[in-house]
Amino acid sequence: MTTTGEERAAAGTGPWWWARWRSALFDGALALASAAECAAEGVPFARDAGVPVAAGVVFGLLAGSVLLIRRRWPIAVVLVAIAVTPAQMGFLMGIVGLYTLAACELPRRIIGALAGMSLLGTMIVTFVRVRQDMARGDFTLGDWFVPFAAVTTSLGLTAPPVLLGLYVGARRRLMESLRERADSLERELQLLAERAEERAEWARGEERTRIAREMHDVVAHRVSLMVVHAAALQAVARKDPEKAVRNAALVGDMGRQALTELREMLGVLRSGEVPERRIERRAAASVPLVAVGVAAAAAASRAADGAPGAEGPCLAELEELVGQSAAAGMVVDLSVQGEVRSYGSEIEQTAYRVVQEALTNVHKHAAGAKTYVRLAHRGAEIAMQVENEAPPEPSSASAARLPSGGNGLLGMKERVVALGGVFVSGPTDAGGFRVSAVIPAA
């Protein structure tokens, strides 16, 4: 993995302006070599200038040691190298200075100006020295050799370090740019991974809620009816044996249906089998729990319908649902308005579950109260309302002692809102309770 710029800056352990001790030792060695060179070249310079040799050596040492600051002030190093060019010293300092200048982050015009000054200074000094040597008779070549030597020497001492510095600087900037891109990509990938984990956790929570809602809707209704019939069986066992037998048969049938539903759900949750049609509908989901939730809902729907492969309960079974409540002793009035038509499976299943849970709540909290179930088919929506009157006796609501977890209304609201509908529930002025829902038809 790459490190960020802040980590690289914090990793610098060298002295002063050096990032590493290795760089400091390298620059120190270069400065020492340059100082020794300039000190040696200061001896003939002192003789030619007519000054003490010691002064020339000290001058060379001071001039050559300037190379120590080449990383911090490269312009100063190049200017000193240009200044000592007439003394014919500081060749190493000039070459290293030009390389450092070209490799650092400076405007090209400054690099070009200083390189041109160094080129011109070296050319002039070489021209004068070669001409003096030819005048003394050290060289017997023609006059053409003087400008040739001046040009080649100046280009040889200036062009290679400048070009190499420009190449190294461009490569360094490219590597830094690639490193910054890698750091940015790593941060983005980390952020995406965190967001993916958050989405996965959210999806797992949503599926847990959906599984709990499905199990509550398909099992709680039948179990509530079982408890109601069991209470009625206890009340009429001695007075009306035939009715007691019928109630016992209903309790047995509903118990077997509830067990079938539970086995279907638990079997799917353990095996992870998913119907093909539901897999195609949710192929984009990557969380395994999503498939489990879909399978549980499908299995529960098949168990409730009694037909393998069914998509779930539909509005055509609403009369059967109301009949089951009526068989349990509830007075139910079902009315349907508008032209009856079919809707999407999710819409019909949600409408059915709303009515089913509302009737279950009446069994739990208002036993014996007359209940009105209204279903309205409208142009762009379907509306349903379940309203019960006040229970005839205050104690009848708890006669069957049905427990309540408080999840029924919440589950109904979640179902309706998920389809873009509106859900309202609350007590009525007459002492009853009303549940209303409107679901878009599309």
GROMACS .gro file of C-alpha atoms in nm:
model
  442
    1MET     CA    1   0.000   0.000   0.000
    2THR     CA    2   0.119   0.354  -0.063
    3THR     CA    3   0.167   0.623   0.198
    4THR     CA    4   0.005   0.963   0.190
    5GLY     CA    5   0.194   1.291   0.155
    6GLU     CA    6   0.145   1.373   0.520
    7GLU     CA    7   0.292   1.038   0.621
    8ARG     CA    8   0.591   1.090   0.393
    9ALA     CA    9   0.649   1.438   0.535
   10ALA     CA   10   0.627   1.306   0.888
   11ALA     CA   11   0.872   1.028   0.799
   12GLY     CA   12   1.158   1.280   0.738
   13THR     CA   13   1.426   1.226   1.002
   14GLY     CA   14   1.721   1.410   0.851
   15PRO     CA   15   1.883   1.728   0.994
   16TRP     CA   16   1.781   2.079   0.893
   17TRP     CA   17   1.638   2.082   0.541
   18TRP     CA   18   1.734   1.725   0.452
   19ALA     CA   19   1.456   1.467   0.460
   20ARG     CA   20   1.700   1.181   0.532
   21TRP     CA   21   2.043   1.142   0.681
   22ARG     CA   22   2.158   0.970   0.363
   23SER     CA   23   2.089   1.285   0.161
   24ALA     CA   24   2.276   1.497   0.414
   25LEU     CA   25   2.582   1.269   0.404
   26PHE     CA   26   2.577   1.264   0.023
   27ASP     CA   27   2.563   1.644  -0.002
   28GLY     CA   28   2.836   1.669   0.259
   29ALA     CA   29   3.061   1.440   0.053
   30LEU     CA   30   2.993   1.645  -0.261
   31ALA     CA   31   3.069   1.969  -0.075
   32LEU     CA   32   3.392   1.821   0.060
   33ALA     CA   33   3.502   1.708  -0.286
   34SER     CA   34   3.411   2.048  -0.435
   35ALA     CA   35   3.596   2.232  -0.158
   36ALA     CA   36   3.907   2.018  -0.217
   37GLU     CA   37   3.888   2.084  -0.593
   38CYS     CA   38   3.845   2.458  -0.548
   39ALA     CA   39   4.125   2.469  -0.291
   40ALA     CA   40   4.360   2.293  -0.534
   41GLU     CA   41   4.256   2.528  -0.816
   42GLY     CA   42   4.299   2.826  -0.585
   43VAL     CA   43   4.678   2.781  -0.583
   44PRO     CA   44   4.735   2.878  -0.952
   45PHE     CA   45   4.467   3.143  -0.922
   46ALA     CA   46   4.655   3.302  -0.631
   47ARG     CA   47   4.981   3.300  -0.828
   48ASP     CA   48   4.821   3.457  -1.132
   49ALA     CA   49   4.637   3.716  -0.923
   50GLY     CA   50   4.943   3.797  -0.715
   51VAL     CA   51   4.786   3.717  -0.379
   52PRO     CA   52   4.910   3.482  -0.109
   53VAL     CA   53   4.858   3.115  -0.182
   54ALA     CA   54   4.684   3.066   0.153
   55ALA     CA   55   4.427   3.328   0.055
   56GLY     CA   56   4.359   3.145  -0.269
   57VAL     CA   57   4.322   2.812  -0.087
   58VAL     CA   58   4.084   2.961   0.170
   59PHE     CA   59   3.884   3.125  -0.107
   60GLY     CA   60   3.859   2.792  -0.288
   61LEU     CA   61   3.749   2.611   0.029
   62LEU     CA   62   3.476   2.865   0.098
   63ALA     CA   63   3.356   2.868  -0.262
   64GLY     CA   64   3.351   2.489  -0.295
   65SER     CA   65   3.170   2.431   0.034
   66VAL     CA   66   2.870   2.627  -0.099
   67LEU     CA   67   2.763   2.301  -0.264
   68LEU     CA   68   2.641   2.192   0.079
   69ILE     CA   69   2.326   2.407   0.038
   70ARG     CA   70   2.242   2.294  -0.313
   71ARG     CA   71   1.904   2.141  -0.214
   72ARG     CA   72   1.790   2.447  -0.018
   73TRP     CA   73   1.926   2.729  -0.235
   74PRO     CA   74   2.022   2.594  -0.580
   75ILE     CA   75   2.016   2.941  -0.736
   76ALA     CA   76   2.282   3.062  -0.494
   77VAL     CA   77   2.506   2.765  -0.579
   78VAL     CA   78   2.480   2.836  -0.954
   79LEU     CA   79   2.549   3.206  -0.902
   80VAL     CA   80   2.863   3.129  -0.697
   81ALA     CA   81   2.976   2.882  -0.964
   82ILE     CA   82   2.929   3.150  -1.232
   83ALA     CA   83   3.115   3.403  -1.014
   84VAL     CA   84   3.426   3.181  -0.971
   85THR     CA   85   3.433   3.075  -1.337
   86PRO     CA   86   3.695   3.342  -1.430
   87ALA     CA   87   3.923   3.190  -1.165
   88GLN     CA   88   3.896   2.854  -1.344
   89MET     CA   89   3.767   2.674  -1.037
   90GLY     CA   90   3.441   2.511  -0.925
   91PHE     CA   91   3.380   2.281  -1.223
   92LEU     CA   92   3.220   2.016  -1.000
   93MET     CA   93   3.018   2.282  -0.821
   94GLY     CA   94   2.892   2.422  -1.153
   95ILE     CA   95   2.790   2.085  -1.292
   96VAL     CA   96   2.612   1.968  -0.973
   97GLY     CA   97   2.456   2.313  -0.925
   98LEU     CA   98   2.308   2.319  -1.276
   99TYR     CA   99   2.175   1.966  -1.232
  100THR     CA  100   2.011   2.054  -0.900
  101LEU     CA  101   1.868   2.377  -1.045
  102ALA     CA  102   1.712   2.197  -1.343
  103ALA     CA  103   1.569   1.917  -1.124
  104CYS     CA  104   1.399   2.140  -0.865
  105GLU     CA  105   1.058   2.306  -0.880
  106LEU     CA  106   1.153   2.640  -1.035
  107PRO     CA  107   1.009   2.825  -1.336
  108ARG     CA  108   1.171   2.731  -1.665
  109ARG     CA  109   1.263   3.090  -1.741
  110ILE     CA  110   1.483   3.109  -1.430
  111ILE     CA  111   1.650   2.778  -1.516
  112GLY     CA  112   1.706   2.893  -1.873
  113ALA     CA  113   1.846   3.231  -1.767
  114LEU     CA  114   2.095   3.086  -1.517
  115ALA     CA  115   2.198   2.807  -1.755
  116GLY     CA  116   2.254   3.068  -2.028
  117MET     CA  117   2.465   3.279  -1.791
  118SER     CA  118   2.676   2.975  -1.701
  119LEU     CA  119   2.712   2.882  -2.069
  120LEU     CA  120   2.817   3.233  -2.166
  121GLY     CA  121   3.059   3.268  -1.875
  122THR     CA  122   3.226   2.935  -1.947
  123MET     CA  123   3.247   3.018  -2.318
  124ILE     CA  124   3.414   3.355  -2.255
  125VAL     CA  125   3.664   3.222  -2.002
  126THR     CA  126   3.752   2.925  -2.224
  127PHE     CA  127   3.790   3.151  -2.527
  128VAL     CA  128   4.029   3.384  -2.342
  129ARG     CA  129   4.235   3.105  -2.185
  130VAL     CA  130   4.275   2.906  -2.509
  131ARG     CA  131   4.372   3.220  -2.700
  132GLN     CA  132   4.631   3.309  -2.436
  133ASP     CA  133   4.774   2.957  -2.452
  134MET     CA  134   4.797   2.976  -2.831
  135ALA     CA  135   4.963   3.316  -2.805
  136ARG     CA  136   5.230   3.168  -2.574
  137GLY     CA  137   5.287   2.891  -2.822
  138ASP     CA  138   5.138   2.608  -2.619
  139PHE     CA  139   4.915   2.518  -2.913
  140THR     CA  140   5.005   2.540  -3.281
  141LEU     CA  141   4.656   2.486  -3.425
  142GLY     CA  142   4.475   2.736  -3.645
  143ASP     CA  143   4.256   3.023  -3.533
  144TRP     CA  144   3.947   2.807  -3.581
  145PHE     CA  145   4.035   2.604  -3.272
  146VAL     CA  146   3.972   2.893  -3.031
  147PRO     CA  147   3.596   2.934  -3.090
  148PHE     CA  148   3.555   2.559  -3.136
  149ALA     CA  149   3.714   2.486  -2.799
  150ALA     CA  150   3.513   2.762  -2.631
  151VAL     CA  151   3.178   2.638  -2.770
  152THR     CA  152   3.237   2.267  -2.709
  153THR     CA  153   3.370   2.319  -2.358
  154SER     CA  154   3.084   2.547  -2.254
  155LEU     CA  155   2.824   2.312  -2.403
  156GLY     CA  156   2.988   2.009  -2.245
  157LEU     CA  157   2.987   2.165  -1.899
  158THR     CA  158   2.633   2.311  -1.925
  159ALA     CA  159   2.402   2.106  -2.148
  160PRO     CA  160   2.441   1.754  -1.996
  161PRO     CA  161   2.368   1.850  -1.633
  162VAL     CA  162   2.077   2.072  -1.735
  163LEU     CA  163   1.918   1.806  -1.956
  164LEU     CA  164   1.972   1.534  -1.696
  165GLY     CA  165   1.824   1.757  -1.426
  166LEU     CA  166   1.520   1.834  -1.638
  167TYR     CA  167   1.465   1.463  -1.700
  168VAL     CA  168   1.504   1.368  -1.334
  169GLY     CA  169   1.276   1.652  -1.224
  170ALA     CA  170   1.006   1.554  -1.474
  171ARG     CA  171   1.030   1.190  -1.367
  172ARG     CA  172   1.010   1.286  -1.001
  173ARG     CA  173   0.703   1.498  -1.061
  174LEU     CA  174   0.543   1.215  -1.257
  175MET     CA  175   0.608   0.969  -0.975
  176GLU     CA  176   0.466   1.212  -0.720
  177SER     CA  177   0.158   1.262  -0.934
  178LEU     CA  178   0.111   0.885  -0.968
  179ARG     CA  179   0.163   0.842  -0.595
  180GLU     CA  180  -0.094   1.111  -0.519
  181ARG     CA  181  -0.341   0.944  -0.756
  182ALA     CA  182  -0.277   0.612  -0.586
  183ASP     CA  183  -0.335   0.771  -0.247
  184SER     CA  184  -0.655   0.933  -0.369
  185LEU     CA  185  -0.774   0.606  -0.521
  186GLU     CA  186  -0.696   0.422  -0.199
  187ARG     CA  187  -0.895   0.674   0.004
  188GLU     CA  188  -1.186   0.651  -0.241
  189LEU     CA  189  -1.179   0.272  -0.227
  190GLN     CA  190  -1.177   0.283   0.151
  191LEU     CA  191  -1.470   0.523   0.149
  192LEU     CA  192  -1.658   0.304  -0.098
  193ALA     CA  193  -1.590  -0.001   0.118
  194GLU     CA  194  -1.726   0.178   0.424
  195ARG     CA  195  -2.035   0.288   0.233
  196ALA     CA  196  -2.085  -0.064   0.097
  197GLU     CA  197  -2.064  -0.202   0.449
  198GLU     CA  198  -2.318   0.055   0.567
  199ARG     CA  199  -2.552  -0.034   0.280
  200ALA     CA  200  -2.510  -0.404   0.353
  201GLU     CA  201  -2.587  -0.349   0.720
  202TRP     CA  202  -2.890  -0.140   0.628
  203ALA     CA  203  -3.008  -0.412   0.387
  204ARG     CA  204  -2.965  -0.678   0.654
  205GLY     CA  205  -3.171  -0.472   0.897
  206GLU     CA  206  -3.441  -0.415   0.636
  207GLU     CA  207  -3.462  -0.785   0.558
  208ARG     CA  208  -3.480  -0.879   0.926
  209THR     CA  209  -3.769  -0.637   0.963
  210ARG     CA  210  -3.938  -0.774   0.651
  211ILE     CA  211  -3.903  -1.136   0.767
  212ALA     CA  212  -4.048  -1.047   1.106
  213ARG     CA  213  -4.335  -0.863   0.936
  214GLU     CA  214  -4.412  -1.156   0.706
  215MET     CA  215  -4.411  -1.407   0.991
  216HIS     CA  216  -4.629  -1.181   1.202
  217ASP     CA  217  -4.883  -1.127   0.925
  218VAL     CA  218  -4.926  -1.485   0.811
  219VAL     CA  219  -4.907  -1.660   1.149
  220ALA     CA  220  -5.054  -1.417   1.401
  221HIS     CA  221  -5.394  -1.405   1.230
  222ARG     CA  222  -5.448  -1.782   1.238
  223VAL     CA  223  -5.313  -1.816   1.591
  224SER     CA  224  -5.545  -1.536   1.707
  225LEU     CA  225  -5.843  -1.715   1.554
  226MET     CA  226  -5.732  -2.035   1.724
  227VAL     CA  227  -5.732  -1.861   2.061
  228VAL     CA  228  -6.076  -1.710   1.993
  229HIS     CA  229  -6.221  -2.048   1.894
  230ALA     CA  230  -6.058  -2.214   2.194
  231ALA     CA  231  -6.221  -1.959   2.424
  232ALA     CA  232  -6.557  -2.015   2.256
  233LEU     CA  233  -6.508  -2.391   2.284
  234GLN     CA  234  -6.449  -2.359   2.655
  235ALA     CA  235  -6.766  -2.151   2.692
  236VAL     CA  236  -7.004  -2.381   2.497
  237ALA     CA  237  -6.847  -2.722   2.568
  238ARG     CA  238  -7.125  -2.827   2.806
  239LYS     CA  239  -7.416  -2.624   2.668
  240ASP     CA  240  -7.383  -2.701   2.296
  241PRO     CA  241  -7.170  -3.007   2.224
  242GLU     CA  242  -7.223  -2.986   1.847
  243LYS     CA  243  -7.096  -2.629   1.833
  244ALA     CA  244  -6.807  -2.730   2.054
  245VAL     CA  245  -6.716  -3.005   1.807
  246ARG     CA  246  -6.726  -2.757   1.518
  247ASN     CA  247  -6.508  -2.512   1.709
  248ALA     CA  248  -6.265  -2.788   1.797
  249ALA     CA  249  -6.244  -2.886   1.429
  250LEU     CA  250  -6.176  -2.525   1.332
  251VAL     CA  251  -5.905  -2.497   1.598
  252GLY     CA  252  -5.741  -2.813   1.466
  253ASP     CA  253  -5.754  -2.695   1.104
  254MET     CA  254  -5.609  -2.354   1.188
  255GLY     CA  255  -5.340  -2.511   1.406
  256ARG     CA  256  -5.234  -2.739   1.124
  257GLN     CA  257  -5.227  -2.445   0.883
  258ALA     CA  258  -5.018  -2.241   1.125
  259LEU     CA  259  -4.775  -2.530   1.170
  260THR     CA  260  -4.750  -2.571   0.794
  261GLU     CA  261  -4.667  -2.205   0.754
  262LEU     CA  262  -4.404  -2.220   1.026
  263ARG     CA  263  -4.244  -2.531   0.877
  264GLU     CA  264  -4.233  -2.367   0.535
  265MET     CA  265  -4.066  -2.056   0.672
  266LEU     CA  266  -3.816  -2.239   0.890
  267GLY     CA  267  -3.732  -2.479   0.610
  268VAL     CA  268  -3.656  -2.195   0.371
  269LEU     CA  269  -3.455  -2.006   0.632
  270ARG     CA  270  -3.239  -2.315   0.689
  271SER     CA  271  -3.195  -2.426   0.330
  272GLY     CA  272  -3.187  -2.083   0.163
  273GLU     CA  273  -3.399  -2.202  -0.130
  274VAL     CA  274  -3.545  -1.917  -0.335
  275PRO     CA  275  -3.822  -1.943  -0.596
  276GLU     CA  276  -3.697  -1.866  -0.946
  277ARG     CA  277  -3.945  -1.587  -1.009
  278ARG     CA  278  -3.847  -1.408  -0.690
  279ILE     CA  279  -3.477  -1.450  -0.771
  280GLU     CA  280  -3.525  -1.283  -1.109
  281ARG     CA  281  -3.720  -0.999  -0.948
  282ARG     CA  282  -3.439  -0.929  -0.697
  283ALA     CA  283  -3.131  -1.032  -0.895
  284ALA     CA  284  -2.957  -0.707  -0.806
  285ALA     CA  285  -2.957  -0.785  -0.434
  286SER     CA  286  -2.615  -0.914  -0.321
  287VAL     CA  287  -2.682  -0.964   0.049
  288PRO     CA  288  -2.765  -1.331   0.129
  289LEU     CA  289  -3.026  -1.227   0.384
  290VAL     CA  290  -3.227  -1.063   0.109
  291ALA     CA  291  -3.273  -1.399  -0.061
  292VAL     CA  292  -3.371  -1.553   0.271
  293GLY     CA  293  -3.633  -1.285   0.330
  294VAL     CA  294  -3.776  -1.328  -0.018
  295ALA     CA  295  -3.787  -1.703   0.026
  296ALA     CA  296  -3.957  -1.675   0.364
  297ALA     CA  297  -4.222  -1.444   0.226
  298ALA     CA  298  -4.281  -1.669  -0.074
  299ALA     CA  299  -4.304  -1.982   0.138
  300ALA     CA  300  -4.544  -1.817   0.380
  301SER     CA  301  -4.760  -1.699   0.095
  302ARG     CA  302  -4.772  -2.046  -0.059
  303ALA     CA  303  -4.861  -2.198   0.273
  304ALA     CA  304  -5.138  -1.944   0.330
  305ASP     CA  305  -5.277  -1.999  -0.017
  306GLY     CA  306  -5.250  -2.374  -0.018
  307ALA     CA  307  -5.118  -2.367  -0.373
  308PRO     CA  308  -4.752  -2.425  -0.461
  309GLY     CA  309  -4.582  -2.144  -0.648
  310ALA     CA  310  -4.851  -1.885  -0.573
  311GLU     CA  311  -4.735  -1.527  -0.546
  312GLY     CA  312  -4.929  -1.459  -0.225
  313PRO     CA  313  -5.277  -1.380  -0.100
  314CYS     CA  314  -5.494  -1.167  -0.326
  315LEU     CA  315  -5.808  -0.960  -0.295
  316ALA     CA  316  -6.017  -1.245  -0.435
  317GLU     CA  317  -5.961  -1.428  -0.106
  318LEU     CA  318  -6.091  -1.136   0.098
  319GLU     CA  319  -6.436  -1.292   0.139
  320GLU     CA  320  -6.277  -1.612   0.273
  321LEU     CA  321  -6.076  -1.406   0.520
  322VAL     CA  322  -6.386  -1.226   0.641
  323GLY     CA  323  -6.568  -1.559   0.662
  324GLN     CA  324  -6.302  -1.698   0.894
  325SER     CA  325  -6.351  -1.405   1.130
  326ALA     CA  326  -6.727  -1.446   1.110
  327ALA     CA  327  -6.689  -1.814   1.197
  328ALA     CA  328  -6.501  -1.708   1.507
  329GLY     CA  329  -6.801  -1.510   1.625
  330MET     CA  330  -6.724  -1.165   1.485
  331VAL     CA  331  -7.000  -0.968   1.316
  332VAL     CA  332  -6.835  -0.847   0.996
  333ASP     CA  333  -6.986  -0.636   0.718
  334LEU     CA  334  -6.791  -0.644   0.389
  335SER     CA  335  -6.864  -0.388   0.119
  336VAL     CA  336  -6.684  -0.343  -0.213
  337GLN     CA  337  -6.719  -0.025  -0.420
  338GLY     CA  338  -6.609   0.041  -0.776
  339GLU     CA  339  -6.529  -0.192  -1.061
  340VAL     CA  340  -6.342  -0.497  -0.941
  341ARG     CA  341  -6.015  -0.548  -1.127
  342SER     CA  342  -5.679  -0.710  -1.072
  343TYR     CA  343  -5.365  -0.535  -0.949
  344GLY     CA  344  -5.002  -0.621  -0.911
  345SER     CA  345  -4.920  -0.909  -0.678
  346GLU     CA  346  -4.747  -0.683  -0.424
  347ILE     CA  347  -5.040  -0.438  -0.422
  348GLU     CA  348  -5.301  -0.710  -0.371
  349GLN     CA  349  -5.090  -0.885  -0.110
  350THR     CA  350  -5.040  -0.561   0.085
  351ALA     CA  351  -5.412  -0.477   0.073
  352TYR     CA  352  -5.497  -0.828   0.192
  353ARG     CA  353  -5.244  -0.807   0.478
  354VAL     CA  354  -5.383  -0.471   0.594
  355VAL     CA  355  -5.735  -0.612   0.623
  356GLN     CA  356  -5.605  -0.932   0.781
  357GLU     CA  357  -5.404  -0.753   1.049
  358ALA     CA  358  -5.688  -0.511   1.119
  359LEU     CA  359  -5.926  -0.803   1.178
  360THR     CA  360  -5.667  -0.969   1.400
  361ASN     CA  361  -5.646  -0.654   1.610
  362VAL     CA  362  -6.025  -0.653   1.646
  363HIS     CA  363  -6.009  -1.011   1.778
  364LYS     CA  364  -5.739  -0.907   2.023
  365HIS     CA  365  -5.866  -0.576   2.151
  366ALA     CA  366  -6.241  -0.552   2.068
  367ALA     CA  367  -6.384  -0.903   2.077
  368GLY     CA  368  -6.756  -0.904   1.997
  369ALA     CA  369  -6.753  -0.558   1.836
  370LYS     CA  370  -6.921  -0.521   1.500
  371THR     CA  371  -6.667  -0.456   1.226
  372TYR     CA  372  -6.701  -0.291   0.885
  373VAL     CA  373  -6.460  -0.379   0.604
  374ARG     CA  374  -6.478  -0.145   0.307
  375LEU     CA  375  -6.281  -0.184  -0.016
  376ALA     CA  376  -6.294   0.083  -0.288
  377HIS     CA  377  -6.155   0.039  -0.641
  378ARG     CA  378  -6.072   0.383  -0.777
  379GLY     CA  379  -5.914   0.499  -1.099
  380ALA     CA  380  -5.553   0.530  -0.991
  381GLU     CA  381  -5.564   0.375  -0.645
  382ILE     CA  382  -5.722   0.120  -0.420
  383ALA     CA  383  -5.850   0.215  -0.074
  384MET     CA  384  -5.941  -0.005   0.220
  385GLN     CA  385  -6.082   0.067   0.562
  386VAL     CA  386  -6.150  -0.156   0.862
  387GLU     CA  387  -6.348   0.005   1.139
  388ASN     CA  388  -6.493  -0.159   1.449
  389GLU     CA  389  -6.746  -0.029   1.696
  390ALA     CA  390  -6.687  -0.018   2.067
  391PRO     CA  391  -6.687  -0.366   2.226
  392PRO     CA  392  -7.021  -0.455   2.390
  393GLU     CA  393  -6.854  -0.527   2.725
  394PRO     CA  394  -6.539  -0.366   2.860
  395SER     CA  395  -6.401  -0.702   2.967
  396SER     CA  396  -6.470  -0.877   2.638
  397ALA     CA  397  -6.162  -0.736   2.477
  398SER     CA  398  -5.943  -0.945   2.698
  399ALA     CA  399  -6.169  -1.247   2.732
  400ALA     CA  400  -5.949  -1.457   2.507
  401ARG     CA  401  -5.632  -1.312   2.662
  402LEU     CA  402  -5.460  -1.254   2.329
  403PRO     CA  403  -5.109  -1.110   2.365
  404SER     CA  404  -5.006  -0.809   2.162
  405GLY     CA  405  -4.652  -0.718   2.060
  406GLY     CA  406  -4.740  -0.378   1.913
  407ASN     CA  407  -4.592  -0.468   1.572
  408GLY     CA  408  -4.912  -0.507   1.369
  409LEU     CA  409  -4.983  -0.142   1.294
  410LEU     CA  410  -4.614  -0.072   1.236
  411GLY     CA  411  -4.590  -0.359   0.987
  412MET     CA  412  -4.901  -0.243   0.800
  413LYS     CA  413  -4.766   0.110   0.774
  414GLU     CA  414  -4.430  -0.013   0.647
  415ARG     CA  415  -4.598  -0.222   0.378
  416VAL     CA  416  -4.820   0.061   0.255
  417VAL     CA  417  -4.552   0.330   0.264
  418ALA     CA  418  -4.311   0.104   0.073
  419LEU     CA  419  -4.557   0.108  -0.219
  420GLY     CA  420  -4.600   0.486  -0.205
  421GLY     CA  421  -4.934   0.477  -0.024
  422VAL     CA  422  -5.082   0.643   0.283
  423PHE     CA  423  -5.168   0.467   0.608
  424VAL     CA  424  -5.375   0.614   0.893
  425SER     CA  425  -5.496   0.445   1.211
  426GLY     CA  426  -5.650   0.560   1.535
  427PRO     CA  427  -5.953   0.551   1.765
  428THR     CA  428  -6.290   0.682   1.655
  429ASP     CA  429  -6.519   0.922   1.841
  430ALA     CA  430  -6.766   0.637   1.908
  431GLY     CA  431  -6.505   0.440   2.104
  432GLY     CA  432  -6.401   0.206   1.825
  433PHE     CA  433  -6.089   0.190   1.611
  434ARG     CA  434  -6.031   0.262   1.243
  435VAL     CA  435  -5.755   0.151   1.005
  436SER     CA  436  -5.739   0.318   0.664
  437ALA     CA  437  -5.494   0.275   0.375
  438VAL     CA  438  -5.468   0.402   0.019
  439ILE     CA  439  -5.230   0.234  -0.225
  440PRO     CA  440  -5.149   0.356  -0.578
  441ALA     CA  441  -5.275   0.116  -0.843
  442ALA     CA  442  -4.951   0.134  -1.045
   0.00000   0.00000   0.00000
